Amino acid sequence: SAVISQKPSRDICQRGTSLTIQCQVDSQVTMMFWYRQQPGQSLTLIATANQGSEATYESGFVIDKFPISRPNLTFSTLTVSNMSPEDSSIYLCSVDRQGARGYTFGSGTRLTVV
Amino acid sequence: AQKITQTQPGMFVQEKEAVTLDCTYDTSDQSYGLFWYKQPSSGEMIFLIYQGSYDEQNATEGRYSLNFQKARKSANLVISASQLGDSAMYFCAMREDDYKLSFGAGTTVTVRA
């Protein structure tokens, strides 16, 4: 299955600032997914990133707050903009390898906003 | 409506015993996939087992087996011979035609020595 390098692994940020999270996959994939996991909660899909088109956002998530880039088939970034303490979460990227049964996840970015 | 329901917030199991984690799902798709993931305190998501909607046999992966009852829309995970390292959060998830994963609320498993 795919190997995903996600960074940073953790960060502490001041409110009002932005943080960009990167995910690099070791092979080309069609779809990349970005999730948020708030403390003690399950994973919630933020958006699906396809190369060459705008990301598709889930209800409750908007592009101005979570802009996503997908410049090629192996890389994507998620930016958390104008952060507030409520954005403190683990953010994970994931890929669906065509033909593979398990979605692979990055190691996660543990974000704390102070 | 919830697509994946995990009704057990937490479970305790004695080392070397088996534990069953419940998962029910809701979908109108004919083709779907069911997954179980383990999330230790480190936060990484570890794939455990997969069951396709058309698979007639229950999936097994080492100490993990999936009790798939399609008519009841349930996909329970059985962990046999529990080990201390099995202490973690376990998530049931479903993939439908749009390839997105929907996750349940999770079950925390604590293995006692």
PDB file of C-alpha atoms in Angstrom:
ATOM      1  CA  SER A   1       0.000   0.000   0.000  1.00  0.00           C
ATOM      2  CA  ALA A   2       1.030   3.651  -0.364  1.00  0.00           C
ATOM      3  CA  VAL A   3       3.381   5.375   2.022  1.00  0.00           C
ATOM      4  CA  ILE A   4       2.426   8.916   2.990  1.00  0.00           C
ATOM      5  CA  SER A   5       4.758  11.441   4.505  1.00  0.00           C
ATOM      6  CA  GLN A   6       2.827  14.105   6.400  1.00  0.00           C
ATOM      7  CA  LYS A   7       4.320  17.133   8.041  1.00  0.00           C
ATOM      8  CA  PRO A   8       4.516  18.827  10.397  1.00  0.00           C
ATOM      9  CA  SER A   9       3.728  16.117  12.927  1.00  0.00           C
ATOM     10  CA  ARG A  10       2.654  18.688  15.472  1.00  0.00           C
ATOM     11  CA  ASP A  11       2.583  22.446  15.947  1.00  0.00           C
ATOM     12  CA  ILE A  12       1.467  25.047  18.432  1.00  0.00           C
ATOM     13  CA  CYS A  13       0.152  28.169  16.732  1.00  0.00           C
ATOM     14  CA  GLN A  14      -1.107  31.558  17.764  1.00  0.00           C
ATOM     15  CA  ARG A  15      -4.724  32.392  17.067  1.00  0.00           C
ATOM     16  CA  GLY A  16      -5.263  34.371  13.890  1.00  0.00           C
ATOM     17  CA  THR A  17      -2.356  32.750  12.073  1.00  0.00           C
ATOM     18  CA  SER A  18      -2.383  30.047   9.392  1.00  0.00           C
ATOM     19  CA  LEU A  19      -0.706  26.666   9.150  1.00  0.00           C
ATOM     20  CA  THR A  20      -0.056  24.639   6.002  1.00  0.00           C
ATOM     21  CA  ILE A  21       0.081  20.854   6.268  1.00  0.00           C
ATOM     22  CA  GLN A  22       1.779  18.829   3.560  1.00  0.00           C
ATOM     23  CA  CYS A  23       1.255  15.259   2.402  1.00  0.00           C
ATOM     24  CA  GLN A  24       3.596  13.513   0.007  1.00  0.00           C
ATOM     25  CA  VAL A  25       2.669  10.092  -1.373  1.00  0.00           C
ATOM     26  CA  ASP A  26       5.251   7.674  -2.713  1.00  0.00           C
ATOM     27  CA  SER A  27       3.209   6.931  -5.842  1.00  0.00           C
ATOM     28  CA  GLN A  28       0.562   8.572  -7.986  1.00  0.00           C
ATOM     29  CA  VAL A  29      -2.978   8.507  -6.641  1.00  0.00           C
ATOM     30  CA  THR A  30      -6.186   9.907  -8.037  1.00  0.00           C
ATOM     31  CA  MET A  31      -7.930  11.068  -4.902  1.00  0.00           C
ATOM     32  CA  MET A  32      -6.560  12.438  -1.662  1.00  0.00           C
ATOM     33  CA  PHE A  33      -8.729  13.072   1.355  1.00  0.00           C
ATOM     34  CA  TRP A  34      -8.296  15.444   4.274  1.00  0.00           C
ATOM     35  CA  TYR A  35      -9.813  14.675   7.676  1.00  0.00           C
ATOM     36  CA  ARG A  36     -10.128  16.479  10.973  1.00  0.00           C
ATOM     37  CA  GLN A  37     -10.265  14.674  14.288  1.00  0.00           C
ATOM     38  CA  GLN A  38     -11.255  16.895  17.174  1.00  0.00           C
ATOM     39  CA  PRO A  39     -10.161  15.823  20.673  1.00  0.00           C
ATOM     40  CA  GLY A  40     -11.871  12.599  21.711  1.00  0.00           C
ATOM     41  CA  GLN A  41     -13.919  12.498  18.516  1.00  0.00           C
ATOM     42  CA  SER A  42     -14.071  10.496  15.331  1.00  0.00           C
ATOM     43  CA  LEU A  43     -12.691  11.485  11.944  1.00  0.00           C
ATOM     44  CA  THR A  44     -14.652  13.973   9.865  1.00  0.00           C
ATOM     45  CA  LEU A  45     -13.969  14.426   6.171  1.00  0.00           C
ATOM     46  CA  ILE A  46     -13.025  17.995   5.288  1.00  0.00           C
ATOM     47  CA  ALA A  47     -12.592  17.680   1.534  1.00  0.00           C
ATOM     48  CA  THR A  48     -11.531  15.521  -1.379  1.00  0.00           C
ATOM     49  CA  ALA A  49      -8.602  16.777  -3.428  1.00  0.00           C
ATOM     50  CA  ASN A  50      -8.339  15.774  -7.078  1.00  0.00           C
ATOM     51  CA  GLN A  51      -5.446  16.785  -9.249  1.00  0.00           C
ATOM     52  CA  GLY A  52      -6.344  19.413 -11.825  1.00  0.00           C
ATOM     53  CA  SER A  53      -9.615  20.483 -10.276  1.00  0.00           C
ATOM     54  CA  GLU A  54     -10.905  22.340  -7.254  1.00  0.00           C
ATOM     55  CA  ALA A  55     -11.259  20.389  -4.054  1.00  0.00           C
ATOM     56  CA  THR A  56     -14.722  19.224  -3.088  1.00  0.00           C
ATOM     57  CA  TYR A  57     -15.671  20.326   0.418  1.00  0.00           C
ATOM     58  CA  GLU A  58     -18.032  18.603   2.822  1.00  0.00           C
ATOM     59  CA  SER A  59     -20.870  20.375   4.543  1.00  0.00           C
ATOM     60  CA  GLY A  60     -19.568  22.680   7.252  1.00  0.00           C
ATOM     61  CA  PHE A  61     -16.160  23.228   5.656  1.00  0.00           C
ATOM     62  CA  VAL A  62     -15.338  26.113   3.311  1.00  0.00           C
ATOM     63  CA  ILE A  63     -12.466  26.895   1.012  1.00  0.00           C
ATOM     64  CA  ASP A  64     -11.664  30.226   2.672  1.00  0.00           C
ATOM     65  CA  LYS A  65     -11.003  28.470   5.967  1.00  0.00           C
ATOM     66  CA  PHE A  66      -9.377  25.292   4.599  1.00  0.00           C
ATOM     67  CA  PRO A  67      -7.787  26.024   1.209  1.00  0.00           C
ATOM     68  CA  ILE A  68      -6.351  22.926  -0.452  1.00  0.00           C
ATOM     69  CA  SER A  69      -3.828  22.561  -3.217  1.00  0.00           C
ATOM     70  CA  ARG A  70      -3.212  19.479  -5.359  1.00  0.00           C
ATOM     71  CA  PRO A  71      -0.494  20.402  -7.859  1.00  0.00           C
ATOM     72  CA  ASN A  72       0.252  16.828  -8.940  1.00  0.00           C
ATOM     73  CA  LEU A  73      -0.726  13.218  -8.327  1.00  0.00           C
ATOM     74  CA  THR A  74       1.667  12.710  -5.392  1.00  0.00           C
ATOM     75  CA  PHE A  75       1.281  15.868  -3.309  1.00  0.00           C
ATOM     76  CA  SER A  76      -1.335  17.955  -1.533  1.00  0.00           C
ATOM     77  CA  THR A  77      -1.497  20.676   1.078  1.00  0.00           C
ATOM     78  CA  LEU A  78      -4.201  21.749   3.488  1.00  0.00           C
ATOM     79  CA  THR A  79      -4.061  25.195   5.060  1.00  0.00           C
ATOM     80  CA  VAL A  80      -5.914  25.982   8.258  1.00  0.00           C
ATOM     81  CA  SER A  81      -6.510  29.734   8.050  1.00  0.00           C
ATOM     82  CA  ASN A  82      -7.168  32.397  10.671  1.00  0.00           C
ATOM     83  CA  MET A  83      -6.952  29.806  13.399  1.00  0.00           C
ATOM     84  CA  SER A  84      -8.891  29.818  16.639  1.00  0.00           C
ATOM     85  CA  PRO A  85      -8.625  27.420  19.611  1.00  0.00           C
ATOM     86  CA  GLU A  86     -11.579  25.483  18.147  1.00  0.00           C
ATOM     87  CA  ASP A  87      -9.284  24.415  15.299  1.00  0.00           C
ATOM     88  CA  SER A  88      -7.128  22.442  17.722  1.00  0.00           C
ATOM     89  CA  SER A  89      -7.360  18.930  16.281  1.00  0.00           C
ATOM     90  CA  ILE A  90      -5.480  16.188  14.539  1.00  0.00           C
ATOM     91  CA  TYR A  91      -5.509  16.646  10.782  1.00  0.00           C
ATOM     92  CA  LEU A  92      -4.924  13.596   8.596  1.00  0.00           C
ATOM     93  CA  CYS A  93      -4.545  13.026   4.903  1.00  0.00           C
ATOM     94  CA  SER A  94      -5.511   9.764   3.272  1.00  0.00           C
ATOM     95  CA  VAL A  95      -5.332   8.128  -0.118  1.00  0.00           C
ATOM     96  CA  ASP A  96      -7.377   5.467  -1.806  1.00  0.00           C
ATOM     97  CA  ARG A  97      -5.105   3.264  -3.833  1.00  0.00           C
ATOM     98  CA  GLN A  98      -7.092   1.885  -6.755  1.00  0.00           C
ATOM     99  CA  GLY A  99      -7.279  -1.861  -6.298  1.00  0.00           C
ATOM    100  CA  ALA A 100      -6.028  -1.787  -2.722  1.00  0.00           C
ATOM    101  CA  ARG A 101      -8.503  -2.454   0.031  1.00  0.00           C
ATOM    102  CA  GLY A 102      -7.125  -0.305   2.766  1.00  0.00           C
ATOM    103  CA  TYR A 103      -7.045   3.435   2.677  1.00  0.00           C
ATOM    104  CA  THR A 104      -3.640   4.628   3.806  1.00  0.00           C
ATOM    105  CA  PHE A 105      -3.361   7.530   6.220  1.00  0.00           C
ATOM    106  CA  GLY A 106      -0.585   9.960   6.942  1.00  0.00           C
ATOM    107  CA  SER A 107       0.758  10.008  10.473  1.00  0.00           C
ATOM    108  CA  GLY A 108      -1.318  13.076  11.299  1.00  0.00           C
ATOM    109  CA  THR A 109      -0.646  16.662  12.328  1.00  0.00           C
ATOM    110  CA  ARG A 110      -1.498  17.452  15.922  1.00  0.00           C
ATOM    111  CA  LEU A 111      -2.408  21.140  15.979  1.00  0.00           C
ATOM    112  CA  THR A 112      -2.843  23.213  19.110  1.00  0.00           C
ATOM    113  CA  VAL A 113      -4.035  26.807  18.777  1.00  0.00           C
ATOM    114  CA  VAL A 114      -3.361  29.100  21.720  1.00  0.00           C
TER     115      VAL A 114
ATOM    116  CA  ALA B   1     -28.576  10.032   9.586  1.00  0.00           C
ATOM    117  CA  GLN B   2     -25.595   8.184  10.973  1.00  0.00           C
ATOM    118  CA  LYS B   3     -24.038   5.908   8.411  1.00  0.00           C
ATOM    119  CA  ILE B   4     -21.892   3.997  10.897  1.00  0.00           C
ATOM    120  CA  THR B   5     -22.951   3.283  14.466  1.00  0.00           C
ATOM    121  CA  GLN B   6     -20.635   2.021  17.162  1.00  0.00           C
ATOM    122  CA  THR B   7     -22.581   1.744  20.397  1.00  0.00           C
ATOM    123  CA  GLN B   8     -19.744   0.786  22.752  1.00  0.00           C
ATOM    124  CA  PRO B   9     -17.761   3.852  23.865  1.00  0.00           C
ATOM    125  CA  GLY B  10     -15.323   1.723  25.854  1.00  0.00           C
ATOM    126  CA  MET B  11     -14.550  -1.887  26.616  1.00  0.00           C
ATOM    127  CA  PHE B  12     -12.259  -3.741  28.971  1.00  0.00           C
ATOM    128  CA  VAL B  13     -10.852  -7.145  28.115  1.00  0.00           C
ATOM    129  CA  GLN B  14      -8.536  -9.492  29.935  1.00  0.00           C
ATOM    130  CA  GLU B  15      -5.264 -10.327  28.260  1.00  0.00           C
ATOM    131  CA  LYS B  16      -5.500 -13.478  26.088  1.00  0.00           C
ATOM    132  CA  GLU B  17      -9.278 -13.281  25.877  1.00  0.00           C
ATOM    133  CA  ALA B  18     -11.358 -12.387  22.824  1.00  0.00           C
ATOM    134  CA  VAL B  19     -13.367  -9.184  22.435  1.00  0.00           C
ATOM    135  CA  THR B  20     -16.104  -8.252  19.979  1.00  0.00           C
ATOM    136  CA  LEU B  21     -16.597  -4.671  18.842  1.00  0.00           C
ATOM    137  CA  ASP B  22     -19.989  -3.845  17.398  1.00  0.00           C
ATOM    138  CA  CYS B  23     -20.615  -1.924  14.194  1.00  0.00           C
ATOM    139  CA  THR B  24     -23.830  -1.373  12.277  1.00  0.00           C
ATOM    140  CA  TYR B  25     -24.117   0.580   9.053  1.00  0.00           C
ATOM    141  CA  ASP B  26     -26.708   2.185   6.856  1.00  0.00           C
ATOM    142  CA  THR B  27     -26.471   2.460   3.096  1.00  0.00           C
ATOM    143  CA  SER B  28     -28.650   2.109   0.031  1.00  0.00           C
ATOM    144  CA  ASP B  29     -25.675   1.294  -2.216  1.00  0.00           C
ATOM    145  CA  GLN B  30     -25.386  -2.281  -3.470  1.00  0.00           C
ATOM    146  CA  SER B  31     -21.609  -2.082  -3.593  1.00  0.00           C
ATOM    147  CA  TYR B  32     -19.782  -0.863  -0.513  1.00  0.00           C
ATOM    148  CA  GLY B  33     -16.793  -1.693   1.623  1.00  0.00           C
ATOM    149  CA  LEU B  34     -16.400  -1.952   5.369  1.00  0.00           C
ATOM    150  CA  PHE B  35     -13.151  -1.288   7.198  1.00  0.00           C
ATOM    151  CA  TRP B  36     -11.789  -1.427  10.688  1.00  0.00           C
ATOM    152  CA  TYR B  37      -8.954   0.804  11.822  1.00  0.00           C
ATOM    153  CA  LYS B  38      -6.940   0.924  15.012  1.00  0.00           C
ATOM    154  CA  GLN B  39      -5.761   4.253  16.414  1.00  0.00           C
ATOM    155  CA  PRO B  40      -3.243   4.051  19.268  1.00  0.00           C
ATOM    156  CA  SER B  41      -2.518   7.051  21.445  1.00  0.00           C
ATOM    157  CA  SER B  42       0.117   8.157  18.924  1.00  0.00           C
ATOM    158  CA  GLY B  43      -2.734   9.103  16.587  1.00  0.00           C
ATOM    159  CA  GLU B  44      -1.807   7.072  13.520  1.00  0.00           C
ATOM    160  CA  MET B  45      -4.549   5.152  11.731  1.00  0.00           C
ATOM    161  CA  ILE B  46      -3.705   1.486  11.246  1.00  0.00           C
ATOM    162  CA  PHE B  47      -5.741  -0.555   8.760  1.00  0.00           C
ATOM    163  CA  LEU B  48      -6.872  -3.867  10.248  1.00  0.00           C
ATOM    164  CA  ILE B  49      -9.386  -5.589   8.014  1.00  0.00           C
ATOM    165  CA  TYR B  50     -11.706  -5.125   5.053  1.00  0.00           C
ATOM    166  CA  GLN B  51     -15.009  -6.689   4.009  1.00  0.00           C
ATOM    167  CA  GLY B  52     -16.586  -6.103   0.630  1.00  0.00           C
ATOM    168  CA  SER B  53     -20.353  -6.130   0.313  1.00  0.00           C
ATOM    169  CA  TYR B  54     -20.189  -8.967  -2.208  1.00  0.00           C
ATOM    170  CA  ASP B  55     -17.719 -11.072  -0.245  1.00  0.00           C
ATOM    171  CA  GLU B  56     -19.425 -14.259   0.862  1.00  0.00           C
ATOM    172  CA  GLN B  57     -16.789 -15.268   3.360  1.00  0.00           C
ATOM    173  CA  ASN B  58     -16.083 -13.340   6.537  1.00  0.00           C
ATOM    174  CA  ALA B  59     -12.739 -11.572   6.352  1.00  0.00           C
ATOM    175  CA  THR B  60      -9.872 -12.653   8.583  1.00  0.00           C
ATOM    176  CA  GLU B  61      -6.438 -11.078   9.119  1.00  0.00           C
ATOM    177  CA  GLY B  62      -4.378 -12.846  11.751  1.00  0.00           C
ATOM    178  CA  ARG B  63      -6.043 -12.276  15.133  1.00  0.00           C
ATOM    179  CA  TYR B  64      -8.713 -10.083  13.568  1.00  0.00           C
ATOM    180  CA  SER B  65     -11.911 -11.401  12.054  1.00  0.00           C
ATOM    181  CA  LEU B  66     -14.973  -9.615  10.820  1.00  0.00           C
ATOM    182  CA  ASN B  67     -18.410 -11.053  11.531  1.00  0.00           C
ATOM    183  CA  PHE B  68     -20.350  -9.778   8.521  1.00  0.00           C
ATOM    184  CA  GLN B  69     -24.122 -10.090   8.646  1.00  0.00           C
ATOM    185  CA  LYS B  70     -25.376  -8.327   5.556  1.00  0.00           C
ATOM    186  CA  ALA B  71     -29.087  -8.647   6.208  1.00  0.00           C
ATOM    187  CA  ARG B  72     -28.638  -7.107   9.641  1.00  0.00           C
ATOM    188  CA  LYS B  73     -26.180  -4.533   8.288  1.00  0.00           C
ATOM    189  CA  SER B  74     -23.627  -5.359  10.899  1.00  0.00           C
ATOM    190  CA  ALA B  75     -19.859  -5.787  10.648  1.00  0.00           C
ATOM    191  CA  ASN B  76     -18.507  -6.662  14.066  1.00  0.00           C
ATOM    192  CA  LEU B  77     -14.775  -6.961  14.689  1.00  0.00           C
ATOM    193  CA  VAL B  78     -13.488  -9.856  16.761  1.00  0.00           C
ATOM    194  CA  ILE B  79     -10.025  -9.616  18.266  1.00  0.00           C
ATOM    195  CA  SER B  80      -8.830 -12.960  19.532  1.00  0.00           C
ATOM    196  CA  ALA B  81      -6.139 -13.595  22.143  1.00  0.00           C
ATOM    197  CA  SER B  82      -5.966  -9.938  23.200  1.00  0.00           C
ATOM    198  CA  GLN B  83      -2.575  -8.439  23.895  1.00  0.00           C
ATOM    199  CA  LEU B  84      -1.624  -5.364  25.906  1.00  0.00           C
ATOM    200  CA  GLY B  85      -0.639  -3.674  22.662  1.00  0.00           C
ATOM    201  CA  ASP B  86      -4.236  -3.946  21.451  1.00  0.00           C
ATOM    202  CA  SER B  87      -5.242  -1.139  23.822  1.00  0.00           C
ATOM    203  CA  ALA B  88      -6.357   1.620  21.460  1.00  0.00           C
ATOM    204  CA  MET B  89      -9.338   3.293  19.817  1.00  0.00           C
ATOM    205  CA  TYR B  90     -11.028   1.213  17.115  1.00  0.00           C
ATOM    206  CA  PHE B  91     -13.023   2.727  14.286  1.00  0.00           C
ATOM    207  CA  CYS B  92     -15.449   1.092  11.915  1.00  0.00           C
ATOM    208  CA  ALA B  93     -15.730   2.806   8.535  1.00  0.00           C
ATOM    209  CA  MET B  94     -17.674   2.408   5.308  1.00  0.00           C
ATOM    210  CA  ARG B  95     -16.865   3.324   1.732  1.00  0.00           C
ATOM    211  CA  GLU B  96     -19.743   3.883  -0.634  1.00  0.00           C
ATOM    212  CA  ASP B  97     -19.834   4.603  -4.352  1.00  0.00           C
ATOM    213  CA  ASP B  98     -18.256   8.038  -3.946  1.00  0.00           C
ATOM    214  CA  TYR B  99     -15.104   6.472  -2.434  1.00  0.00           C
ATOM    215  CA  LYS B 100     -15.389   8.585   0.702  1.00  0.00           C
ATOM    216  CA  LEU B 101     -14.986   6.924   4.077  1.00  0.00           C
ATOM    217  CA  SER B 102     -17.570   7.480   6.804  1.00  0.00           C
ATOM    218  CA  PHE B 103     -16.393   6.678  10.319  1.00  0.00           C
ATOM    219  CA  GLY B 104     -18.201   5.564  13.427  1.00  0.00           C
ATOM    220  CA  ALA B 105     -17.682   7.222  16.792  1.00  0.00           C
ATOM    221  CA  GLY B 106     -15.122   4.632  17.820  1.00  0.00           C
ATOM    222  CA  THR B 107     -14.667   2.185  20.688  1.00  0.00           C
ATOM    223  CA  THR B 108     -11.845   2.443  23.190  1.00  0.00           C
ATOM    224  CA  VAL B 109     -10.427  -0.955  24.097  1.00  0.00           C
ATOM    225  CA  THR B 110      -8.365  -1.399  27.238  1.00  0.00           C
ATOM    226  CA  VAL B 111      -6.587  -4.712  27.713  1.00  0.00           C
ATOM    227  CA  ARG B 112      -5.911  -5.685  31.314  1.00  0.00           C
ATOM    228  CA  ALA B 113      -2.961  -7.837  32.335  1.00  0.00           C
TER     229      ALA B 113
END
